[in-house]
Short mmCIF file of C-alpha atoms in Angstrom, two decimals:
data_model
loop_
_atom_site.label_atom_id
_atom_site.label_comp_id
_atom_site.label_asym_id
_atom_site.label_seq_id
_atom_site.Cartn_x
_atom_site.Cartn_y
_atom_site.Cartn_z
CA MET A 1 0.00 0.00 0.00
CA ASP A 2 1.43 3.38 -1.05
CA LYS A 3 -1.47 5.71 -0.29
CA ALA A 4 -3.23 6.12 3.03
CA ARG A 5 -6.66 4.50 2.94
CA ASP A 6 -9.84 5.56 4.60
CA HIS A 7 -12.04 3.27 6.65
CA CYS A 8 -15.28 3.30 4.65
CA GLY A 9 -18.31 5.13 3.31
CA ILE A 10 -21.70 5.05 5.03
CA PHE A 11 -25.18 5.90 3.80
CA GLY A 12 -28.65 5.90 5.35
CA VAL A 13 -32.21 6.55 4.14
CA PHE A 14 -35.45 7.06 6.07
CA ASN A 15 -39.01 7.42 4.76
CA HIS A 16 -38.52 6.47 1.13
CA PRO A 17 -40.26 3.45 -0.49
CA ASP A 18 -37.15 2.64 -2.53
CA ALA A 19 -34.63 3.04 0.30
CA ALA A 20 -32.38 0.15 -0.77
CA ARG A 21 -31.98 1.40 -4.35
CA LEU A 22 -31.13 4.87 -3.10
CA SER A 23 -28.55 3.27 -0.81
CA TYR A 24 -27.09 1.35 -3.76
CA PHE A 25 -26.54 4.55 -5.73
CA GLY A 26 -25.24 6.35 -2.66
CA LEU A 27 -22.68 3.62 -2.00
CA HIS A 28 -21.67 3.73 -5.66
CA ALA A 29 -20.81 7.42 -5.20
CA LEU A 30 -18.85 6.56 -2.04
CA GLN A 31 -16.95 3.63 -3.60
CA HIS A 32 -13.66 5.55 -3.40
CA ARG A 33 -13.82 5.31 0.40
CA GLY A 34 -13.60 1.51 0.45
CA GLN A 35 -13.38 -1.31 -2.08
CA GLU A 36 -13.11 -4.48 0.02
CA SER A 37 -16.79 -5.18 0.69
CA ALA A 38 -20.24 -3.62 0.60
CA GLY A 39 -23.62 -4.19 2.20
CA ILE A 40 -27.16 -2.87 2.60
CA VAL A 41 -29.71 -3.53 5.37
CA THR A 42 -33.36 -2.49 5.23
CA SER A 43 -36.16 -2.38 7.79
CA VAL A 44 -39.64 -3.61 6.80
CA TYR A 45 -42.77 -4.93 8.47
CA ASP A 46 -43.23 -8.66 7.74
CA GLU A 47 -46.94 -9.40 7.34
CA VAL A 48 -46.43 -13.11 7.94
CA LYS A 49 -44.33 -12.77 11.10
CA LYS A 50 -46.34 -9.75 12.28
CA ARG A 51 -43.22 -7.85 13.25
CA ARG A 52 -40.44 -5.80 11.71
CA VAL A 53 -37.48 -7.61 10.17
CA MET A 54 -34.13 -6.50 8.75
CA PRO A 55 -33.14 -8.25 5.51
CA VAL A 56 -29.49 -7.83 4.60
CA LEU A 57 -27.27 -8.38 1.57
CA LYS A 58 -23.51 -7.98 1.94
CA ASP A 59 -20.39 -9.57 0.50
CA PHE A 60 -16.80 -9.00 -0.54
CA GLY A 61 -16.29 -6.89 -3.65
CA LEU A 62 -17.29 -3.60 -5.21
CA VAL A 63 -20.82 -2.21 -5.01
CA LEU A 64 -21.55 -3.17 -8.62
CA ASP A 65 -20.49 -6.76 -7.92
CA VAL A 66 -22.23 -7.29 -4.59
CA PHE A 67 -25.57 -6.01 -5.91
CA ALA A 68 -25.34 -7.42 -9.43
CA ASP A 69 -28.68 -9.23 -9.01
CA ARG A 70 -31.10 -6.31 -9.34
CA ALA A 71 -34.06 -8.53 -8.44
CA ARG A 72 -32.91 -8.48 -4.81
CA PHE A 73 -34.12 -4.88 -4.56
CA ASP A 74 -37.67 -6.06 -5.29
CA ASP A 75 -37.85 -9.35 -3.38
CA THR A 76 -35.41 -8.97 -0.47
CA LEU A 77 -34.16 -5.46 0.24
CA VAL A 78 -37.59 -3.94 0.67
CA GLY A 79 -38.77 -1.29 3.13
CA ASP A 80 -38.64 2.48 3.46
CA ALA A 81 -35.55 2.66 5.68
CA ALA A 82 -32.04 1.39 4.93
CA ILE A 83 -28.38 1.80 5.74
CA GLY A 84 -25.38 0.86 3.61
CA HIS A 85 -21.63 0.49 3.96
CA THR A 86 -18.60 0.19 1.70
CA ARG A 87 -15.48 -0.93 3.54
CA TYR A 88 -11.77 -0.59 3.70
CA SER A 89 -10.58 -2.33 6.86
CA THR A 90 -8.53 -0.58 9.53
CA SER A 91 -9.69 -2.73 12.44
CA GLY A 92 -10.22 -6.43 11.85
CA SER A 93 -9.07 -8.61 8.99
CA ALA A 94 -10.10 -7.72 5.45
CA THR A 95 -10.61 -11.40 4.63
CA ASN A 96 -12.92 -12.30 7.53
CA PRO A 97 -16.54 -12.35 6.24
CA ALA A 98 -17.78 -11.70 9.79
CA ASN A 99 -16.29 -8.18 9.53
CA ILE A 100 -18.40 -7.14 6.53
CA GLN A 101 -20.82 -4.36 7.45
CA PRO A 102 -23.52 -3.33 8.18
CA PHE A 103 -23.79 -5.48 11.29
CA VAL A 104 -27.30 -6.67 12.18
CA VAL A 105 -28.32 -8.01 15.62
CA HIS A 106 -31.51 -8.83 17.48
CA ASP A 107 -31.94 -8.19 21.18
CA ARG A 108 -34.66 -7.83 23.81
CA GLU A 109 -36.20 -4.74 22.21
CA GLY A 110 -35.90 -5.51 18.52
CA HIS A 111 -33.22 -5.01 15.89
CA PHE A 112 -30.08 -2.95 15.55
CA ALA A 113 -28.14 -2.48 12.30
CA LEU A 114 -24.98 -0.41 12.31
CA ALA A 115 -22.42 0.89 9.80
CA HIS A 116 -19.25 2.62 11.01
CA ASN A 117 -16.63 4.92 9.56
CA GLY A 118 -13.60 5.41 11.81
CA ASN A 119 -11.63 3.70 14.56
CA LEU A 120 -12.31 3.55 18.29
CA SER A 121 -9.11 4.62 20.02
CA ASN A 122 -10.15 2.84 23.26
CA ALA A 123 -11.25 -0.37 21.51
CA ARG A 124 -8.81 -2.61 23.38
CA ALA A 125 -9.98 -1.37 26.78
CA ILE A 126 -13.64 -1.80 25.81
CA ARG A 127 -13.07 -5.31 24.49
CA GLU A 128 -11.20 -6.37 27.64
CA ARG A 129 -14.07 -5.06 29.77
CA LEU A 130 -16.64 -6.91 27.69
CA VAL A 131 -14.60 -10.13 27.77
CA GLU A 132 -14.59 -9.99 31.57
CA ARG A 133 -18.40 -9.87 31.46
CA GLY A 134 -18.48 -13.04 29.37
CA THR A 135 -19.36 -11.34 26.08
CA LEU A 136 -19.08 -13.54 22.99
CA PHE A 137 -17.77 -11.96 19.77
CA SER A 138 -18.62 -12.93 16.21
CA SER A 139 -16.17 -10.54 14.49
CA SER A 140 -12.80 -8.92 15.10
CA SER A 141 -13.96 -5.40 14.20
CA ASP A 142 -14.16 -2.60 16.74
CA THR A 143 -17.62 -1.80 15.34
CA GLU A 144 -19.10 -4.84 17.09
CA LEU A 145 -18.09 -3.36 20.44
CA ILE A 146 -20.66 -0.58 20.03
CA LEU A 147 -23.45 -3.10 19.61
CA HIS A 148 -22.43 -5.02 22.73
CA LEU A 149 -22.27 -1.83 24.76
CA ALA A 150 -25.80 -0.97 23.60
CA ALA A 151 -27.12 -4.48 24.30
CA GLN A 152 -25.72 -4.44 27.85
CA SER A 153 -26.81 -0.89 28.65
CA PRO A 154 -29.23 -0.52 31.60
CA GLU A 155 -31.10 2.25 29.78
CA GLU A 156 -34.62 1.68 28.43
CA GLY A 157 -35.36 1.86 24.72
CA PRO A 158 -33.02 1.22 21.76
CA VAL A 159 -32.20 4.88 21.21
CA ALA A 160 -31.33 5.52 24.85
CA ARG A 161 -29.17 2.40 24.98
CA MET A 162 -27.28 3.40 21.84
CA VAL A 163 -26.71 6.88 23.26
CA ASP A 164 -25.33 5.28 26.43
CA ALA A 165 -23.02 3.07 24.36
CA LEU A 166 -21.61 5.95 22.35
CA HIS A 167 -20.82 7.90 25.50
CA GLN A 168 -18.37 5.09 26.35
CA CYS A 169 -16.54 5.28 23.00
CA GLU A 170 -13.50 7.38 22.20
CA GLY A 171 -11.75 8.11 18.94
CA ALA A 172 -13.31 8.38 15.51
CA PHE A 173 -16.83 7.22 14.75
CA SER A 174 -19.31 8.42 12.21
CA LEU A 175 -22.26 6.03 12.32
CA VAL A 176 -25.57 5.26 10.72
CA ILE A 177 -27.70 3.05 12.94
CA LEU A 178 -31.03 1.52 12.01
CA THR A 179 -33.56 0.44 14.63
CA ASP A 180 -37.06 -0.88 13.99
CA ASP A 181 -38.42 2.65 14.29
CA ALA A 182 -35.63 5.12 13.55
CA LEU A 183 -32.46 6.03 11.69
CA ILE A 184 -29.77 7.35 14.02
CA ALA A 185 -26.86 9.42 12.71
CA ALA A 186 -23.95 9.93 15.10
CA ARG A 187 -20.57 11.62 14.95
CA ASP A 188 -17.84 11.51 17.58
CA PRO A 189 -17.28 14.67 19.66
CA ASN A 190 -14.07 15.52 17.79
CA GLY A 191 -15.78 15.14 14.43
CA PHE A 192 -12.85 13.23 12.90
CA ARG A 193 -14.84 11.70 10.04
CA PRO A 194 -17.42 13.55 7.92
CA LEU A 195 -21.17 12.92 8.03
CA ALA A 196 -23.85 15.01 6.36
CA LEU A 197 -27.65 15.27 6.36
CA GLY A 198 -29.72 15.65 3.19
CA THR A 199 -33.34 15.51 2.12
CA LEU A 200 -35.45 14.40 -0.84
CA PRO A 201 -38.93 15.70 -1.76
CA PRO A 202 -41.82 13.39 -0.79
CA ALA A 203 -41.98 10.26 -2.95
CA ASP A 204 -45.19 9.36 -4.74
CA GLY A 205 -47.84 8.55 -2.17
CA ARG A 206 -45.87 10.15 0.68
CA GLU A 207 -46.78 13.35 2.45
CA HIS A 208 -43.38 14.02 3.99
CA PRO A 209 -39.83 14.18 2.59
CA ALA A 210 -37.23 11.45 2.85
CA TRP A 211 -34.08 12.01 4.88
CA ILE A 212 -30.61 10.85 3.95
CA VAL A 213 -27.30 10.63 5.81
CA ALA A 214 -23.99 10.13 4.00
CA SER A 215 -20.23 10.36 4.45
CA GLU A 216 -19.97 12.89 1.61
CA SER A 217 -22.41 15.16 -0.19
CA CYS A 218 -21.55 13.57 -3.58
CA ALA A 219 -23.79 10.71 -2.45
CA PHE A 220 -26.69 13.17 -2.26
CA ASP A 221 -26.06 14.40 -5.80
CA ILE A 222 -26.37 10.96 -7.37
CA VAL A 223 -29.89 10.47 -5.93
CA GLY A 224 -31.02 14.07 -6.40
CA ALA A 225 -31.05 14.91 -2.70
CA GLU A 226 -30.37 18.35 -1.26
CA TYR A 227 -27.57 18.92 1.25
CA VAL A 228 -29.02 20.37 4.46
CA ARG A 229 -26.12 20.49 6.91
CA ASP A 230 -23.38 18.46 8.55
CA ILE A 231 -24.10 16.24 11.51
CA GLU A 232 -22.32 18.25 14.20
CA PRO A 233 -19.34 16.83 16.11
CA GLY A 234 -20.75 14.96 19.09
CA GLU A 235 -24.30 14.99 17.73
CA ILE A 236 -26.55 11.93 17.92
CA LEU A 237 -29.49 12.71 15.64
CA VAL A 238 -32.64 10.57 15.79
CA ILE A 239 -34.74 10.50 12.60
CA ASP A 240 -38.05 8.75 13.34
CA ARG A 241 -41.66 8.76 12.12
CA ALA A 242 -42.81 11.45 14.49
CA GLY A 243 -39.84 13.62 13.59
CA VAL A 244 -40.45 13.28 9.86
CA GLU A 245 -44.03 14.44 10.34
CA ARG A 246 -43.06 17.24 12.72
CA VAL A 247 -40.00 18.92 11.25
CA GLY A 248 -39.64 21.17 8.23
CA ALA A 249 -36.88 21.33 5.65
CA GLY A 250 -34.31 22.28 8.29
CA GLY A 251 -34.17 18.80 9.79
CA ASP A 252 -34.90 19.74 13.41
CA PHE A 253 -35.07 16.21 14.80
CA ASN A 254 -34.62 15.06 18.37
CA GLY A 255 -31.15 14.19 19.51
CA VAL A 256 -28.40 14.76 22.03
CA CYS A 257 -24.89 16.15 21.92
CA MET A 258 -22.02 14.35 23.61
CA PRO A 259 -19.52 16.49 25.57
CA ARG A 260 -16.53 17.69 23.56
CA THR A 261 -13.87 16.76 26.08
CA HIS A 262 -11.00 17.17 23.62
CA GLY A 263 -12.50 19.89 21.41
CA VAL A 264 -13.06 19.54 17.67
CA SER A 265 -10.40 18.03 15.39
CA GLN A 266 -11.72 17.13 11.96
CA CYS A 267 -9.40 15.07 9.75
CA VAL A 268 -7.55 17.37 7.37
CA PHE A 269 -6.59 14.36 5.21
CA GLU A 270 -10.20 14.28 4.00
CA TYR A 271 -9.33 17.45 2.09
CA VAL A 272 -5.87 16.26 1.07
CA TYR A 273 -6.86 12.93 -0.47
CA PHE A 274 -9.87 10.92 0.71
CA SER A 275 -12.93 12.89 -0.31
CA ARG A 276 -14.14 13.47 -3.84
CA PRO A 277 -13.48 17.02 -5.11
CA ASP A 278 -17.18 17.48 -5.91
CA SER A 279 -18.15 16.82 -2.28
CA LYS A 280 -18.83 19.28 0.50
CA VAL A 281 -17.00 18.02 3.58
CA PHE A 282 -16.87 19.70 6.99
CA GLY A 283 -18.88 22.54 5.46
CA ALA A 284 -16.46 23.38 2.63
CA THR A 285 -16.17 22.17 -0.97
CA VAL A 286 -13.19 19.84 -1.32
CA ASP A 287 -12.25 21.25 -4.73
CA LYS A 288 -11.99 24.75 -3.28
CA VAL A 289 -9.77 23.63 -0.41
CA ARG A 290 -7.43 21.69 -2.72
CA ARG A 291 -7.03 24.68 -5.02
CA LYS A 292 -6.10 26.78 -1.99
CA MET A 293 -3.56 24.12 -0.96
CA GLY A 294 -2.06 24.25 -4.45
CA LYS A 295 -1.75 28.02 -4.21
CA ARG A 296 -0.05 27.79 -0.82
CA LEU A 297 2.27 25.13 -2.22
CA ALA A 298 3.38 27.59 -4.90
CA HIS A 299 4.78 29.76 -2.10
CA ASP A 300 6.26 26.95 0.01
CA ALA A 301 7.80 25.05 -2.92
CA PRO A 302 7.99 27.26 -6.03
CA VAL A 303 8.35 26.23 -9.65
CA PRO A 304 12.02 26.16 -10.83
CA LEU A 305 12.83 29.57 -12.24
CA VAL A 306 13.44 29.79 -15.97
CA GLU A 307 14.54 33.13 -17.36
CA LYS A 308 12.57 34.54 -20.27
CA GLY A 309 14.19 33.59 -23.53
CA ASP A 310 15.99 30.61 -21.96
CA GLY A 311 13.50 28.10 -23.30
CA LYS A 312 10.00 26.81 -22.84
CA ARG A 313 8.09 27.24 -19.61
CA PRO A 314 8.23 24.33 -17.15
CA ILE A 315 5.31 21.94 -17.41
CA VAL A 316 3.27 21.32 -14.26
CA MET A 317 1.39 18.02 -14.28
CA SER A 318 -0.78 16.37 -11.65
CA VAL A 319 -0.58 12.75 -10.58
CA PRO A 320 -4.19 11.94 -11.43
CA ASP A 321 -6.75 12.14 -10.05
CA SER A 322 -6.72 13.39 -6.46
CA SER A 323 -4.11 16.10 -7.11
CA ASN A 324 -5.75 17.56 -10.23
CA THR A 325 -7.25 20.60 -8.54
CA ALA A 326 -4.18 21.24 -6.37
CA ALA A 327 -2.10 21.38 -9.56
CA ILE A 328 -4.52 23.94 -11.04
CA GLY A 329 -4.13 26.15 -7.98
CA TYR A 330 -0.36 25.70 -8.03
CA VAL A 331 -0.05 26.86 -11.65
CA SER A 332 -2.45 29.76 -11.19
CA GLU A 333 -0.58 31.13 -8.19
CA SER A 334 2.85 30.46 -9.70
CA ASN A 335 2.10 32.53 -12.79
CA LYS A 336 0.61 35.27 -10.61
CA MET A 337 3.92 35.32 -8.71
CA GLY A 338 5.86 35.64 -11.97
CA HIS A 339 7.09 32.04 -11.98
CA ARG A 340 6.39 31.02 -15.54
CA CYS A 341 4.83 27.55 -15.96
CA LYS A 342 2.18 25.73 -17.93
CA LEU A 343 -0.39 23.16 -16.78
CA ASP A 344 -0.45 20.07 -19.00
CA ILE A 345 -1.47 16.41 -18.94
CA GLY A 346 1.64 14.30 -18.62
CA LEU A 347 0.15 11.11 -17.22
CA ILE A 348 -2.89 9.20 -18.39
CA ARG A 349 -4.59 7.05 -15.78
CA ASN A 350 -6.31 3.80 -16.73
CA HIS A 351 -9.64 3.84 -14.89
CA TYR A 352 -10.51 0.29 -15.85
CA VAL A 353 -7.97 -1.53 -13.70
CA GLY A 354 -9.97 -3.35 -11.05
CA ARG A 355 -8.87 -4.80 -7.74
CA THR A 356 -8.58 -8.28 -9.24
CA PHE A 357 -6.59 -7.23 -12.32
CA ILE A 358 -4.01 -9.92 -13.15
CA SER A 359 -1.24 -9.71 -15.72
CA PRO A 360 2.13 -11.34 -16.38
CA GLY A 361 4.64 -9.88 -13.96
CA GLN A 362 1.94 -8.77 -11.53
CA SER A 363 4.40 -9.35 -8.70
CA SER A 364 6.48 -6.45 -10.05
CA ARG A 365 5.60 -3.11 -8.48
CA GLU A 366 6.72 -1.36 -11.67
CA GLN A 367 4.32 -3.48 -13.72
CA ARG A 368 1.44 -2.67 -11.36
CA VAL A 369 2.11 1.06 -11.69
CA ARG A 370 2.29 0.80 -15.47
CA THR A 371 -1.12 -0.87 -15.56
CA LYS A 372 -2.56 2.27 -13.97
CA PHE A 373 -0.51 5.10 -15.51
CA ASN A 374 1.17 5.88 -18.82
CA PRO A 375 3.22 8.99 -19.64
CA VAL A 376 2.48 11.24 -22.60
CA ALA A 377 5.89 11.32 -24.26
CA GLY A 378 4.98 14.06 -26.73
CA VAL A 379 4.21 16.41 -23.83
CA LEU A 380 7.18 15.53 -21.63
CA LYS A 381 10.10 15.18 -24.04
CA ASP A 382 12.92 17.70 -23.42
CA ARG A 383 10.80 19.67 -20.92
CA ILE A 384 11.31 20.72 -17.32
CA VAL A 385 8.52 18.86 -15.54
CA VAL A 386 7.02 19.59 -12.13
CA MET A 387 4.90 16.70 -10.82
CA VAL A 388 2.25 17.65 -8.23
CA ASP A 389 0.81 14.93 -6.02
CA ASP A 390 -1.57 15.17 -3.06
CA SER A 391 0.84 13.47 -0.63
CA ILE A 392 3.86 11.20 -0.31
CA VAL A 393 3.22 8.29 2.03
CA ARG A 394 5.52 5.38 1.29
CA GLY A 395 6.68 6.97 -1.95
CA THR A 396 7.13 3.78 -3.97
CA THR A 397 4.52 4.68 -6.58
CA ALA A 398 5.91 8.22 -6.87
CA ARG A 399 9.36 6.77 -7.49
CA GLN A 400 8.09 4.58 -10.31
CA LEU A 401 6.17 7.47 -11.87
CA VAL A 402 9.27 9.67 -11.78
CA LYS A 403 11.20 6.93 -13.55
CA MET A 404 8.49 6.70 -16.23
CA VAL A 405 8.50 10.47 -16.76
CA ARG A 406 12.30 10.47 -17.17
CA GLU A 407 12.11 7.57 -19.62
CA ALA A 408 9.57 9.62 -21.61
CA GLY A 409 12.34 12.17 -22.21
CA ALA A 410 11.86 14.85 -19.54
CA ALA A 411 14.93 17.10 -19.21
CA GLU A 412 14.34 17.66 -15.48
CA VAL A 413 11.84 16.24 -13.02
CA HIS A 414 10.78 18.11 -9.90
CA PHE A 415 8.25 16.80 -7.38
CA ARG A 416 5.81 18.79 -5.22
CA SER A 417 3.55 17.42 -2.50
CA ALA A 418 0.35 19.39 -1.76
CA SER A 419 0.57 18.30 1.88
CA PRO A 420 3.35 18.11 4.50
CA PRO A 421 5.58 15.06 5.01
CA VAL A 422 3.61 12.15 6.49
CA ARG A 423 5.56 10.98 9.56
CA TRP A 424 3.08 9.48 12.00
CA PRO A 425 0.45 6.69 12.00
CA CYS A 426 -3.25 7.44 12.30
CA PHE A 427 -5.44 5.91 15.03
CA TYR A 428 -8.68 7.58 13.95
CA GLY A 429 -9.81 5.64 10.89
CA MET A 430 -6.99 5.77 8.34
CA ASP A 431 -4.74 2.89 7.39
CA PHE A 432 -1.10 3.95 6.95
CA PRO A 433 2.02 1.85 6.51
CA SER A 434 4.10 1.46 9.67
CA ARG A 435 5.98 4.54 10.80
CA GLU A 436 9.26 2.99 9.68
CA GLU A 437 7.89 2.52 6.13
CA LEU A 438 6.86 6.16 5.67
CA ALA A 439 9.19 7.87 3.20
CA ALA A 440 9.78 10.89 5.44
CA ASN A 441 11.04 8.63 8.24
CA LYS A 442 12.77 5.97 6.18
CA HIS A 443 14.89 8.37 4.14
CA GLY A 444 15.20 11.37 6.47
CA ALA A 445 15.87 14.87 5.15
CA VAL A 446 14.05 16.23 2.11
CA ASP A 447 17.16 16.11 -0.08
CA ARG A 448 17.64 12.42 0.83
CA ILE A 449 14.04 11.66 -0.11
CA ALA A 450 14.53 13.57 -3.36
CA GLU A 451 17.62 11.50 -4.14
CA TRP A 452 15.71 8.27 -3.47
CA LEU A 453 12.76 9.40 -5.62
CA GLY A 454 15.16 10.30 -8.43
CA VAL A 455 14.06 13.94 -8.77
CA ASP A 456 15.99 17.16 -9.27
CA SER A 457 14.13 18.81 -6.39
CA LEU A 458 11.40 17.99 -3.88
CA GLY A 459 9.09 20.37 -2.03
CA TYR A 460 6.25 19.99 0.44
CA LEU A 461 3.40 22.17 1.62
CA SER A 462 4.04 23.20 5.20
CA VAL A 463 1.66 22.35 8.04
CA GLU A 464 1.04 26.07 8.50
CA GLY A 465 0.34 26.52 4.78
CA MET A 466 -2.03 23.56 4.75
CA LEU A 467 -4.06 24.85 7.71
CA ALA A 468 -4.10 28.37 6.28
CA ALA A 469 -5.48 26.98 3.00
CA VAL A 470 -8.27 25.19 4.85
CA GLU A 471 -9.16 28.33 6.79
CA GLU A 472 -9.21 30.46 3.63
CA ALA A 473 -11.71 28.10 2.00
CA HIS A 474 -13.83 27.53 5.10
CA GLU A 475 -16.50 29.65 6.70
CA SER A 476 -15.78 28.40 10.23
CA ARG A 477 -12.61 28.24 12.30
CA GLU A 478 -12.99 24.72 13.63
CA ARG A 479 -9.83 22.85 14.54
CA TYR A 480 -8.43 20.09 12.35
CA CYS A 481 -6.52 16.93 13.19
CA HIS A 482 -3.08 16.83 11.55
CA ALA A 483 -1.55 14.12 13.72
CA CYS A 484 -0.21 12.17 10.72
CA PHE A 485 1.87 15.23 9.79
CA SER A 486 2.71 16.67 13.22
CA GLY A 487 2.44 13.79 15.69
CA THR A 488 0.01 15.82 17.82
CA TYR A 489 -2.85 13.47 18.71
CA PRO A 490 -5.99 15.28 19.91
CA VAL A 491 -7.49 12.22 21.66
CA PRO A 492 -5.54 9.72 23.81
CA ILE A 493 -4.59 6.61 21.84
CA GLU A 494 -3.83 2.97 22.56
CA THR A 495 -0.40 2.27 21.08
CA GLY A 496 0.71 -1.14 19.90
CA VAL A 497 -2.71 -2.07 18.55
CA VAL A 498 -2.50 -4.01 15.29
CA LYS A 499 -5.22 -4.38 12.70
CA GLU A 500 -5.71 -8.15 13.02
CA GLU A 501 -4.95 -8.57 16.74
CA ASN A 502 -8.41 -9.98 17.51
CA ASP A 503 -8.65 -12.32 14.51
CA TRP A 504 -8.65 -16.04 14.99
#
């Protein structure tokens, strides 16, 4: 793994007769957040059993693969409430089918279904406490811990018990929870992971609108929903029948807010890499923030100066696709500063390489990179090239891309990262290589990393420049977590925890 990976995407629908299909499209829009597995759970009243049931369909694979049988939306995944999940594992093995979400359980008061984005930083302590009580586990994921805490809560009613459970959790958790009567949306007090609320006009035969919760607003766009607001850090929002009938377009449902013991610290890496540029995350459009980061990068790591008359302007190219908008901002600001450069397309990305792509030499890292990218020799030959990427994590892919650009005939190759050096692991829902594998730690000083990458120069956006870019694009002044860059962890962490430590 060369890039950091996010935990997952979550989606929830309430009061829509085609809730499962909406969830399918929503998960399709959130596929970039996790490609290991996908699942959808619905809630429906069973006329034969005379009670509500929760049918579920989940499996390994991409959304398109898991839900290839469209008939399941008519004969199984029925009901007007649903939640969905697309996973990349950060807690619990990726190959254990018991870890595929959403989780569905039945207890003394009905059903719970839960989908989770994030990591509980006190998961080990919670698990040890539950083990002492004799709790039996069916998965190795920290998500299951939340369900056990709710099941063992002394509170009355499923909502109250879930609220009690979440008050015992620390770290990163954005959740959609389905009960027999409600959709609950919850976000940890620090607000590490994004979660947004949207609405759809009343469906045919319905008097009141449908309500949707999603990791990113791009999931609203695909189903024609309107973004209303973010779920606030620490907010537990309860969307139920009475609330749907009572509230207006503002979404004033019942709920509670957990205490913000450690303040607010939203994950800045959502802007750097994870989220789609067409999404609104933490109240700001990702595209706008990335352009601002590119502009700040132009000051922190300028384009190589070329005197007028000394030749063609340097070419600035993005490493597609997550750095596209940062490269646009970088070129715009560079030219404004008098540093002549030109934005061009130097790499073509193959978007049709799936997770199971197999070719001769697949064991070769260089071959894997070449299946995804190909340089445009006619653009690069004899030119000074500045490659802009969103981040450098392990750096192995960047090194191969630099080699390809040089082989295409570039006269010079310079590399710019639109984020600071990644030096520290994340305990709040991202999956990084070990600290020793991170390029900034493995190779040391910037000039040593540049030598290893094979570039003429290397430059990073500073932590200060990154945070300034976020503030410039944002209406609020909320704090952001930058622990992976600075080593400053806003919530106490359990060190030494490994991803598969509870697998059997």
